Amino acid sequence: MTTENNLSENEENKISTEEIPNETSKSQPSQEEATPNETETEPEHHEDQAETDISLADALQEMEKIINSGNAGEDFRKFTILKEKASHAIHDEIEDKKHEFENAGNAPENFSFEHPSQSKLSALIHIYKEKHDAFQKGQEEEQKKNLEHRQNIIERLKNLYTNSEPGVNLFKSIREIKEEWSNAGQVAKSEFKILNNNYFHHLNQFYQMLDLNKEFLEQEYSHNLEKRQHIIARAKELENEPLVQKALNELQYLHKLWKEEAEPVSEEFREKTWEEFKEISNKIHERKSELSAAIESEQNANLEKKNEIIAEIKKLSEPTDNPNHNYWQNSIKKVEELRSEFLKTGNVPRKLSNNNWNDFKTTLRNFNTAKNNYYKSLKGSQQTNLDEKMALIQTAKDNMMSEDWDMAVALFKKLQDDWKKIGHVPKSMTNKIWDEFREACNTFFNNYREKSNASTDNWKENYKQKKEILEELKTISDEEGSIEKIESIKTAWNNIGKVPRDKIAINSEFNKTLREKLKLNKINELELKEEGLSENQLTDKARKIKSQISDLEAEIVKLENNLAFFKNPSKENPMLRDTFQTIEDKKTHLETLKQNLHSIISGD
């Protein structure tokens, strides 16, 4: 007897193995359940989620998660993709460093750079290789057991129609054998084809034997027809399934059930049921265009977004006006945000993926080149600025003891204005020359204040001067040199006398604005270098510093006591690294406060 497995094989294989995008629904059987053998055609992977562009740190973290999972060996493809992403990211960063190195005028052959993440990547690859090898070995052993199990099933099937004893319920026995075969585990691909053909050969022989026993054959026909009707009913429901991918995945599983568990049926229902199932299957497959359209639309939207990010970075690389230090610092932060957003954005059409990624990397490099060129040019002008400020210092020192108030006051105000207008100097000299200039100016203004007659204080003029200083304070930003500007403004404020009683609110407004600017520049008010404080103001400041010193010392002791609970605490321990850093930061802050207190007490 010829079964429908042979009659409809070509048509059924055409439908059941038709290319289906892969996005396995959670409601579907696992791959092992849906495809217990190696003959099922695997769905096409349009683009694995792991292929999405991710950062180096995220890639390494995902690789570590895979290694630490219980089924690490099964994730070979995902691990390989992450490994390639991490390797490319490291290579790109090394190339960026090399690019900057050469732009600085260095010889390419002198370039040397060891990426900090390379050793971790190598270790992860080595560990995973060991786990995957162990997994493969386990799989081979499992497949050998499964091969032996399936061979035993075939032997039982053979005995069922050759050596069956009287009274054996053939219908029940064949159901058990078919179910057991369906649930048996995978075997090696090299073994499966012969094994599968052998199974269906004996199954066919069994049905031919059944042809001699009408009672058992009719039971089999009835059971299989009922199975087909359930499969068809479920297939009809899938026509209205809103998730196209889910419908395609389950349809593939239904074809497997049809082939393995719903044959044969009587002649009158054979072609009728198959044609009905085939027609429904074709309708569901036609919906693949919906899925492709949705994927294409999403990927095109991602491409548009990524191109907008590239264009924005390119715009920051080519400012229309002459950029200053503040512009480049803000641009660096903005570019880092754009870079993160680019990496988080999903996949783009595969044929455009490489070009899009290369455009992104090129644009980033161009930005870094433009930024580096600015700071290289800045170094040349810093020496000129240093010479100009040194000349102002010398003029201030030459006139700091002058008592020709009309001339000298105007001169020192002009010196301070000129100082502010001069650009940056080499960082190593910033504090040194500022301290010299400030000391000369303070010497003059202290002398001027002491020898001026308080009774002739022009309070209205004082208010006018304080108003100007307050407006100047409001313009301070967080760019380089802002701290010394704030200190200069505070000292100038301290050197101005009283204001009319109805204008005294300007003092509160100044203090509020000062606190805002200090917060913006991340500096503690007690660490502010200022001159011109009265005796009472100095005493109050010293009291506040002492209180903060006491609080800091208590915090440090508490943190160090917490470390004692750990055996052999070390900075290398990731759990304790932040605690050690916090202690170091607080100790640095503590030392600064102690120096400030010493300066107040000693009168420096």
Coordinates of N, CA and C in Angstrom, one line a residue, residues 109-257:
E109 N 55.6 54.7 12.4 CA 56.3 53.5 12.9 C 56.5 53.6 14.4
N110 N 56.4 54.8 15.0 CA 56.6 55.0 16.4 C 55.3 54.8 17.2
F111 N 54.2 54.5 16.5 CA 53.0 54.3 17.2 C 52.9 53.0 18.0
S112 N 52.5 53.1 19.3 CA 52.3 51.9 20.1 C 51.2 52.1 21.1
F113 N 50.2 51.2 21.0 CA 49.1 51.4 21.9 C 48.5 50.0 22.2
E114 N 48.3 49.7 23.5 CA 47.7 48.5 24.0 C 46.3 48.8 24.5
H115 N 45.3 48.3 23.8 CA 43.9 48.7 24.2 C 43.6 48.0 25.5
P116 N 43.0 48.8 26.5 CA 42.7 48.3 27.8 C 41.7 47.1 27.8
S117 N 40.9 46.9 26.8 CA 39.9 45.9 26.8 C 40.4 44.6 26.0
Q118 N 41.6 44.7 25.4 CA 42.0 43.6 24.6 C 42.3 42.3 25.4
S119 N 42.9 42.5 26.6 CA 43.2 41.3 27.4 C 41.9 40.6 27.9
K120 N 40.9 41.5 28.2 CA 39.6 40.9 28.7 C 38.9 40.1 27.5
L121 N 38.9 40.7 26.3 CA 38.3 40.0 25.2 C 39.0 38.7 24.9
S122 N 40.4 38.7 25.0 CA 41.1 37.4 24.8 C 40.7 36.4 25.8
A123 N 40.6 36.8 27.0 CA 40.2 35.9 28.1 C 38.8 35.3 27.9
L124 N 37.9 36.1 27.5 CA 36.5 35.7 27.3 C 36.5 34.7 26.1
I125 N 37.2 34.9 25.1 CA 37.3 34.0 23.9 C 37.8 32.7 24.4
H126 N 38.9 32.7 25.1 CA 39.5 31.5 25.6 C 38.6 30.6 26.5
I127 N 37.9 31.3 27.4 CA 37.0 30.6 28.3 C 35.8 30.0 27.5
Y128 N 35.3 30.8 26.6 CA 34.2 30.3 25.8 C 34.5 29.1 25.0
K129 N 35.7 29.1 24.4 CA 36.2 28.0 23.6 C 36.1 26.7 24.4
E130 N 36.6 26.8 25.6 CA 36.6 25.6 26.5 C 35.2 25.1 26.8
K131 N 34.3 26.1 27.0 CA 32.9 25.7 27.3 C 32.2 25.2 26.1
H132 N 32.5 25.8 24.9 CA 31.8 25.3 23.7 C 32.3 23.9 23.3
D133 N 33.6 23.7 23.5 CA 34.2 22.3 23.2 C 33.5 21.3 24.1
A134 N 33.4 21.6 25.4 CA 32.7 20.7 26.3 C 31.2 20.5 25.9
F135 N 30.6 21.5 25.4 CA 29.2 21.4 25.0 C 29.1 20.5 23.8
Q136 N 30.0 20.7 22.8 CA 30.1 19.9 21.6 C 30.3 18.4 21.9
K137 N 31.2 18.2 22.9 CA 31.4 16.8 23.3 C 30.2 16.2 23.9
G138 N 29.5 17.0 24.7 CA 28.2 16.5 25.3 C 27.2 16.2 24.3
Q139 N 27.1 17.1 23.2 CA 26.1 16.9 22.2 C 26.4 15.6 21.4
E140 N 27.7 15.4 21.1 CA 28.0 14.1 20.4 C 27.6 12.9 21.2
E141 N 27.8 12.9 22.5 CA 27.4 11.8 23.4 C 25.9 11.6 23.4
E142 N 25.2 12.8 23.4 CA 23.7 12.8 23.5 C 23.2 12.2 22.1
Q143 N 23.8 12.6 21.0 CA 23.4 12.2 19.7 C 23.6 10.7 19.5
K144 N 24.7 10.2 20.1 CA 24.9 8.7 20.0 C 23.8 8.0 20.8
K145 N 23.4 8.5 21.9 CA 22.3 7.8 22.7 C 21.0 7.9 21.9
N146 N 20.8 9.1 21.3 CA 19.6 9.3 20.5 C 19.5 8.3 19.3
L147 N 20.7 8.1 18.7 CA 20.8 7.2 17.5 C 20.4 5.8 17.9
E148 N 20.9 5.4 19.0 CA 20.6 4.1 19.5 C 19.1 3.9 19.9
H149 N 18.6 5.0 20.5 CA 17.2 5.0 20.8 C 16.3 4.9 19.6
R150 N 16.6 5.7 18.6 CA 15.8 5.7 17.3 C 15.9 4.3 16.6
Q151 N 17.1 3.7 16.6 CA 17.3 2.4 16.0 C 16.5 1.4 16.7
N152 N 16.3 1.5 18.0 CA 15.5 0.6 18.8 C 14.0 0.8 18.4
I153 N 13.6 2.1 18.2 CA 12.2 2.3 17.8 C 11.9 1.7 16.4
I154 N 12.9 1.8 15.5 CA 12.7 1.2 14.2 C 12.6 -0.3 14.3
E155 N 13.4 -0.9 15.2 CA 13.4 -2.3 15.4 C 12.0 -2.8 15.9
R156 N 11.5 -2.0 16.9 CA 10.1 -2.3 17.4 C 9.1 -2.2 16.3
L157 N 9.2 -1.2 15.5 CA 8.3 -1.0 14.4 C 8.3 -2.2 13.4
K158 N 9.5 -2.6 13.1 CA 9.7 -3.8 12.2 C 9.1 -5.0 12.8
N159 N 9.3 -5.2 14.1 CA 8.7 -6.4 14.8 C 7.2 -6.3 14.8
L160 N 6.7 -5.1 14.8 CA 5.2 -4.9 14.9 C 4.5 -5.6 13.8
Y161 N 5.1 -5.5 12.6 CA 4.4 -6.1 11.4 C 5.0 -7.4 11.0
T162 N 6.1 -7.8 11.6 CA 6.7 -9.1 11.2 C 6.5 -10.2 12.3
N163 N 6.6 -9.8 13.5 CA 6.6 -10.8 14.6 C 5.5 -10.5 15.6
S164 N 4.4 -9.8 15.2 CA 3.4 -9.4 16.2 C 2.7 -10.6 16.7
E165 N 2.5 -10.7 18.0 CA 1.8 -11.8 18.7 C 0.3 -11.5 18.6
P166 N -0.4 -12.6 18.6 CA -1.9 -12.5 18.6 C -2.4 -11.7 19.8
G167 N -3.4 -10.8 19.7 CA -3.9 -10.1 20.8 C -3.3 -8.7 21.0
V168 N -2.2 -8.4 20.3 CA -1.5 -7.1 20.4 C -2.4 -6.1 19.8
N169 N -2.6 -5.0 20.5 CA -3.4 -3.9 20.0 C -2.5 -3.0 19.0
L170 N -2.6 -3.3 17.7 CA -1.7 -2.7 16.7 C -1.9 -1.2 16.7
F171 N -3.2 -0.8 16.8 CA -3.5 0.6 16.7 C -2.8 1.4 17.9
K172 N -2.9 0.9 19.1 CA -2.2 1.5 20.2 C -0.7 1.5 20.1
S173 N -0.2 0.4 19.6 CA 1.3 0.2 19.5 C 1.9 1.2 18.5
I174 N 1.2 1.3 17.3 CA 1.8 2.2 16.3 C 1.7 3.7 16.8
R175 N 0.7 4.0 17.5 CA 0.6 5.4 18.1 C 1.7 5.7 19.0
E176 N 2.0 4.7 19.9 CA 3.1 4.9 20.8 C 4.4 5.0 20.1
I177 N 4.7 4.2 19.1 CA 5.9 4.2 18.3 C 6.1 5.6 17.6
K178 N 5.0 6.0 16.9 CA 5.1 7.3 16.2 C 5.3 8.5 17.2
E179 N 4.6 8.5 18.3 CA 4.8 9.5 19.3 C 6.3 9.5 19.8
E180 N 6.8 8.3 20.1 CA 8.1 8.2 20.7 C 9.1 8.7 19.6
W181 N 8.9 8.3 18.4 CA 9.8 8.8 17.3 C 9.8 10.3 17.2
S182 N 8.6 10.9 17.3 CA 8.5 12.3 17.2 C 9.3 13.1 18.3
N183 N 9.3 12.4 19.5 CA 9.9 13.1 20.7 C 11.3 12.7 20.9
A184 N 11.8 11.8 20.1 CA 13.2 11.4 20.2 C 14.2 12.5 19.9
G185 N 15.3 12.6 20.5 CA 16.3 13.7 20.3 C 17.0 13.7 19.0
Q186 N 17.8 14.7 18.8 CA 18.5 14.9 17.5 C 19.6 13.8 17.4
V187 N 20.0 13.6 16.2 CA 21.1 12.7 15.9 C 22.0 13.5 14.9
A188 N 23.2 13.0 14.7 CA 24.2 13.6 13.8 C 23.6 13.7 12.4
K189 N 23.8 14.8 11.6 CA 23.3 15.0 10.3 C 23.7 13.8 9.4
S190 N 24.9 13.3 9.5 CA 25.4 12.3 8.7 C 24.6 11.0 8.9
E191 N 24.0 10.8 10.0 CA 23.2 9.6 10.3 C 21.8 9.7 10.0
F192 N 21.3 10.9 9.9 CA 19.8 11.1 10.0 C 19.1 10.6 8.7
K193 N 19.7 11.0 7.5 CA 19.0 10.7 6.3 C 18.6 9.2 6.1
I194 N 19.7 8.3 6.3 CA 19.5 6.9 6.3 C 18.5 6.4 7.3
L195 N 18.7 6.9 8.5 CA 17.8 6.6 9.7 C 16.4 6.9 9.4
N196 N 16.1 8.1 8.9 CA 14.8 8.6 8.6 C 14.1 7.8 7.5
N197 N 14.9 7.5 6.4 CA 14.4 6.7 5.3 C 14.0 5.3 5.8
N198 N 14.9 4.8 6.6 CA 14.6 3.4 7.2 C 13.3 3.4 8.0
Y199 N 13.1 4.4 8.8 CA 11.9 4.5 9.6 C 10.6 4.5 8.7
F200 N 10.6 5.4 7.7 CA 9.4 5.5 6.9 C 9.2 4.3 6.0
H201 N 10.3 3.6 5.7 CA 10.2 2.4 4.9 C 9.4 1.4 5.7
H202 N 9.8 1.2 7.0 CA 9.1 0.2 7.8 C 7.7 0.7 8.2
L203 N 7.5 2.0 8.3 CA 6.2 2.5 8.6 C 5.3 2.2 7.4
N204 N 5.8 2.3 6.2 CA 5.0 2.0 5.0 C 4.7 0.5 4.9
Q205 N 5.7 -0.3 5.3 CA 5.5 -1.7 5.3 C 4.4 -2.1 6.4
F206 N 4.4 -1.4 7.5 CA 3.4 -1.7 8.5 C 2.0 -1.4 7.9
Y207 N 1.9 -0.2 7.2 CA 0.5 0.1 6.7 C 0.1 -0.9 5.6
Q208 N 1.1 -1.4 4.8 CA 0.7 -2.4 3.9 C 0.2 -3.7 4.6
M209 N 0.8 -4.0 5.7 CA 0.4 -5.1 6.5 C -1.0 -4.9 7.0
L210 N -1.3 -3.6 7.4 CA -2.6 -3.3 7.9 C -3.7 -3.4 6.9
D211 N -3.3 -3.3 5.6 CA -4.2 -3.4 4.6 C -5.0 -4.7 4.6
L212 N -4.3 -5.7 5.2 CA -4.9 -7.0 5.3 C -5.8 -7.1 6.5
N213 N -5.8 -6.1 7.4 CA -6.6 -6.1 8.6 C -7.5 -4.8 8.6
K214 N -8.6 -4.9 8.0 CA -9.5 -3.7 7.7 C -9.9 -3.0 9.0
E215 N -10.0 -3.8 10.1 CA -10.5 -3.2 11.4 C -9.4 -2.2 11.9
F216 N -8.2 -2.7 11.9 CA -7.1 -1.8 12.4 C -6.9 -0.6 11.4
L217 N -7.0 -0.9 10.1 CA -6.7 0.2 9.2 C -7.8 1.3 9.3
E218 N -9.0 0.9 9.5 CA -10.1 1.9 9.6 C -9.9 2.7 10.9
Q219 N -9.4 2.1 12.0 CA -9.1 2.8 13.2 C -8.0 3.9 12.9
E220 N -7.0 3.4 12.2 CA -5.8 4.3 11.9 C -6.3 5.5 11.0
Y221 N -7.2 5.1 10.0 CA -7.7 6.2 9.1 C -8.5 7.2 9.9
S222 N -9.3 6.7 10.8 CA -10.2 7.6 11.6 C -9.4 8.5 12.5
H223 N -8.4 7.9 13.1 CA -7.5 8.7 14.0 C -6.8 9.8 13.3
N224 N -6.2 9.5 12.1 CA -5.4 10.4 11.3 C -6.3 11.5 10.7
L225 N -7.5 11.1 10.3 CA -8.4 12.2 9.8 C -8.8 13.2 10.8
E226 N -9.0 12.7 12.1 CA -9.3 13.6 13.2 C -8.1 14.5 13.4
K227 N -6.9 14.0 13.3 CA -5.7 14.8 13.5 C -5.6 15.9 12.4
R228 N -5.9 15.5 11.2 CA -5.9 16.4 10.1 C -6.9 17.5 10.3
Q229 N -8.1 17.2 10.7 CA -9.1 18.2 10.9 C -8.7 19.2 12.0
H230 N -8.0 18.7 13.1 CA -7.5 19.7 14.1 C -6.4 20.6 13.5
I231 N -5.5 20.0 12.7 CA -4.5 20.8 12.1 C -5.1 21.9 11.2
I232 N -6.1 21.5 10.4 CA -6.7 22.4 9.4 C -7.4 23.6 10.2
A233 N -8.1 23.2 11.3 CA -8.8 24.2 12.1 C -7.8 25.2 12.7
R234 N -6.7 24.7 13.2 CA -5.7 25.6 13.7 C -5.1 26.5 12.6
A235 N -4.9 25.9 11.5 CA -4.3 26.7 10.3 C -5.3 27.8 9.9
K236 N -6.6 27.6 10.0 CA -7.5 28.6 9.7 C -7.4 29.7 10.7
E237 N -7.2 29.4 11.9 CA -7.1 30.5 12.9 C -5.8 31.3 12.7
L238 N -4.8 30.7 12.1 CA -3.6 31.4 11.9 C -3.7 32.4 10.7
E239 N -4.8 32.3 9.9 CA -5.0 33.2 8.8 C -5.3 34.6 9.4
N240 N -5.8 34.7 10.6 CA -6.2 35.9 11.3 C -5.2 36.3 12.4
E241 N -4.1 35.6 12.5 CA -3.1 35.9 13.5 C -2.4 37.2 13.2
P242 N -2.5 38.2 14.1 CA -2.0 39.6 13.8 C -0.4 39.5 13.7
L243 N 0.2 38.6 14.4 CA 1.7 38.5 14.3 C 2.1 37.6 13.2
V244 N 2.5 38.1 12.0 CA 2.8 37.3 10.8 C 3.8 36.3 11.1
Q245 N 4.9 36.7 11.8 CA 6.0 35.8 12.1 C 5.6 34.6 12.9
K246 N 4.7 34.9 13.9 CA 4.2 33.8 14.7 C 3.4 32.8 13.9
A247 N 2.6 33.3 13.0 CA 1.8 32.5 12.1 C 2.7 31.6 11.2
L248 N 3.7 32.2 10.7 CA 4.6 31.4 9.8 C 5.3 30.3 10.6
N249 N 5.8 30.6 11.8 CA 6.5 29.7 12.6 C 5.6 28.5 12.9
E250 N 4.4 28.8 13.3 CA 3.5 27.7 13.8 C 3.0 26.9 12.6
L251 N 2.9 27.5 11.4 CA 2.5 26.8 10.2 C 3.5 25.7 9.9
Q252 N 4.8 26.1 10.0 CA 5.9 25.1 9.8 C 5.7 23.9 10.7
Y253 N 5.4 24.2 12.0 CA 5.2 23.1 12.9 C 4.0 22.2 12.6
L254 N 2.9 22.9 12.0 CA 1.7 22.1 11.6 C 2.1 21.2 10.5
H255 N 2.9 21.6 9.6 CA 3.3 20.8 8.4 C 4.1 19.6 8.9
K256 N 4.9 19.8 10.0 CA 5.6 18.6 10.5 C 4.7 17.6 11.2
L257 N 3.6 18.1 11.9 CA 2.6 17.2 12.5 C 1.9 16.5 11.4

